Amino acid sequence: MSIVERIMEFDSKSQFKKNALPFAIYLFAFSFSLTPFFSSLSLLLFSATSLFYLKIKSPRRSDLLFLLSYCFIFLMYLAGMIFTNFQNRAIELIVRASPILFVPFLLLFTKAPAKTNYFKLKLSFISGVFVSCLISIIYGVFRVLRDGDLQRVLYFEFAELLDLHPLYYSIYIITAIVFINKIVIKTSYKAFGYLVFGSSLLLLQSKLGILMLVFLLGHFVFISVKKKQYMYLSIGLLSLCLIFFSAFAFDDNRLNELFLSRERMELGTIKEDGVSQRIWLWKTAIIQLKEEPFTGFGLGSKKDMFKWKVEKDILMNNYDWPTIRAMKLISTWNLHNNYLQICYEFGVVGLICFLVSIITCIRLAILKSKALFLSIYALVLALLFVEVALNRQMGIYFYALIPPLLFWESKTRR
């Protein structure tokens, strides 16, 4: 082998070693909105690549404390395995939630944040969500033109092609908007990105997503007033007006569900909606939890225990058939509140421990002035009020990668 060939071989190996892990991270960030299958493949690539960079060295105490606190929910699952009577379901949950532990672990012990160009990271995430939104919009318009039905581009129909959930999709889009605000300078690019993402949020019709968008626009308006940027102020106010018009101008819009009066159980009636279903789930779970308030029913108990108790309640009460049918169906769902589901399975003690871990993460982030981490972490914590996101793939992957990377982002711009 000649000297030139040896130099080229050495250079290619060094370039691979230098760029493989960052590339895997950028691909993982790009993949979130492009079907759960694609994001799973990118997770496997990231995991396999990380093994070549793994170096077990003692991290700083603050980093180790953050890792343990952030991954506490998974560590609690492992401990819960010992005490539960629902072993099969518990094993399933532990396997599914494992990225919550091993992804941040690999980030820390490969020093991935130091190898990551954060501009490229955020741009990769924005690009993936942008491509996803364009695919969904184009496919939705095609279906509307083909079928003549506007519903073909709204809510689950908008997210159907990529097998996503509207609420998780909305969280990805809100995160992309936050990243755009941080890294994109050219006004025309920002405006086009905001247009595509804002339109997608309106079509997804996620209540939480729209409320978060309103909050972001309110912050945008506040900053515009403070900096006396009247053109941006006009854009922000116009966008808010458009959102309020599109959200409340029509009686059958999903956001109107937030303002309906609920004086009785509406399951099985024409008034049943996403809000009524969640209220019923939460009330029923709290009533059942009174039997084991401190320790809960055990990891994985929600799937079978909750349904069994609901069926027992049906036998002991004289419900009408539509209500019985609705109760049987909805009792098979998760509780649509991660905090309440933790309380159901681990009791008040488990919930308090989980909340302490959250407070610890927030405190560490404040001490390190990690404003961007806190912004995205707040989105996740809000999501946990209406979804059991840490039991679902679309929530687990996002939780495992994006906030930890932002926490370990260097203050030096890359």
PDB file of C-alpha atoms in Angstrom, residues 60 62-64 66-67 103-108 113-114 118 368 370 373 403-411:
ATOM      1  CA  ARG A  60     -19.673  15.852  36.766  1.00  0.00           C
ATOM      2  CA  SER A  62     -24.546  17.899  38.243  1.00  0.00           C
ATOM      3  CA  ASP A  63     -24.664  15.922  34.972  1.00  0.00           C
ATOM      4  CA  LEU A  64     -25.073  12.630  36.803  1.00  0.00           C
ATOM      5  CA  PHE A  66     -29.616  15.390  35.955  1.00  0.00           C
ATOM      6  CA  LEU A  67     -29.323  11.976  34.274  1.00  0.00           C
ATOM      7  CA  VAL A 103     -30.462   7.439  25.121  1.00  0.00           C
ATOM      8  CA  PRO A 104     -29.510  10.095  27.739  1.00  0.00           C
ATOM      9  CA  PHE A 105     -26.915   7.622  29.107  1.00  0.00           C
ATOM     10  CA  LEU A 106     -25.315   7.301  25.667  1.00  0.00           C
ATOM     11  CA  LEU A 107     -25.438  11.070  25.173  1.00  0.00           C
ATOM     12  CA  LEU A 108     -23.575  11.656  28.415  1.00  0.00           C
ATOM     13  CA  PRO A 113     -23.271  17.034  23.111  1.00  0.00           C
ATOM     14  CA  ALA A 114     -19.664  18.175  22.704  1.00  0.00           C
ATOM     15  CA  TYR A 118     -26.348  22.471  17.596  1.00  0.00           C
ATOM     16  CA  LYS A 368     -27.083  26.439  34.405  1.00  0.00           C
ATOM     17  CA  LYS A 370     -30.663  26.520  30.159  1.00  0.00           C
ATOM     18  CA  PHE A 373     -34.209  23.317  27.651  1.00  0.00           C
ATOM     19  CA  PRO A 403     -34.457  17.873  26.063  1.00  0.00           C
ATOM     20  CA  PRO A 404     -31.275  16.081  27.318  1.00  0.00           C
ATOM     21  CA  LEU A 405     -29.305  17.342  24.327  1.00  0.00           C
ATOM     22  CA  LEU A 406     -30.539  20.868  24.999  1.00  0.00           C
ATOM     23  CA  PHE A 407     -29.606  20.560  28.688  1.00  0.00           C
ATOM     24  CA  TRP A 408     -26.030  19.598  27.792  1.00  0.00           C
ATOM     25  CA  GLU A 409     -25.710  22.203  25.039  1.00  0.00           C
ATOM     26  CA  SER A 410     -22.597  24.278  25.463  1.00  0.00           C
ATOM     27  CA  LYS A 411     -23.011  28.003  25.951  1.00  0.00           C
TER      28      LYS A 411
END
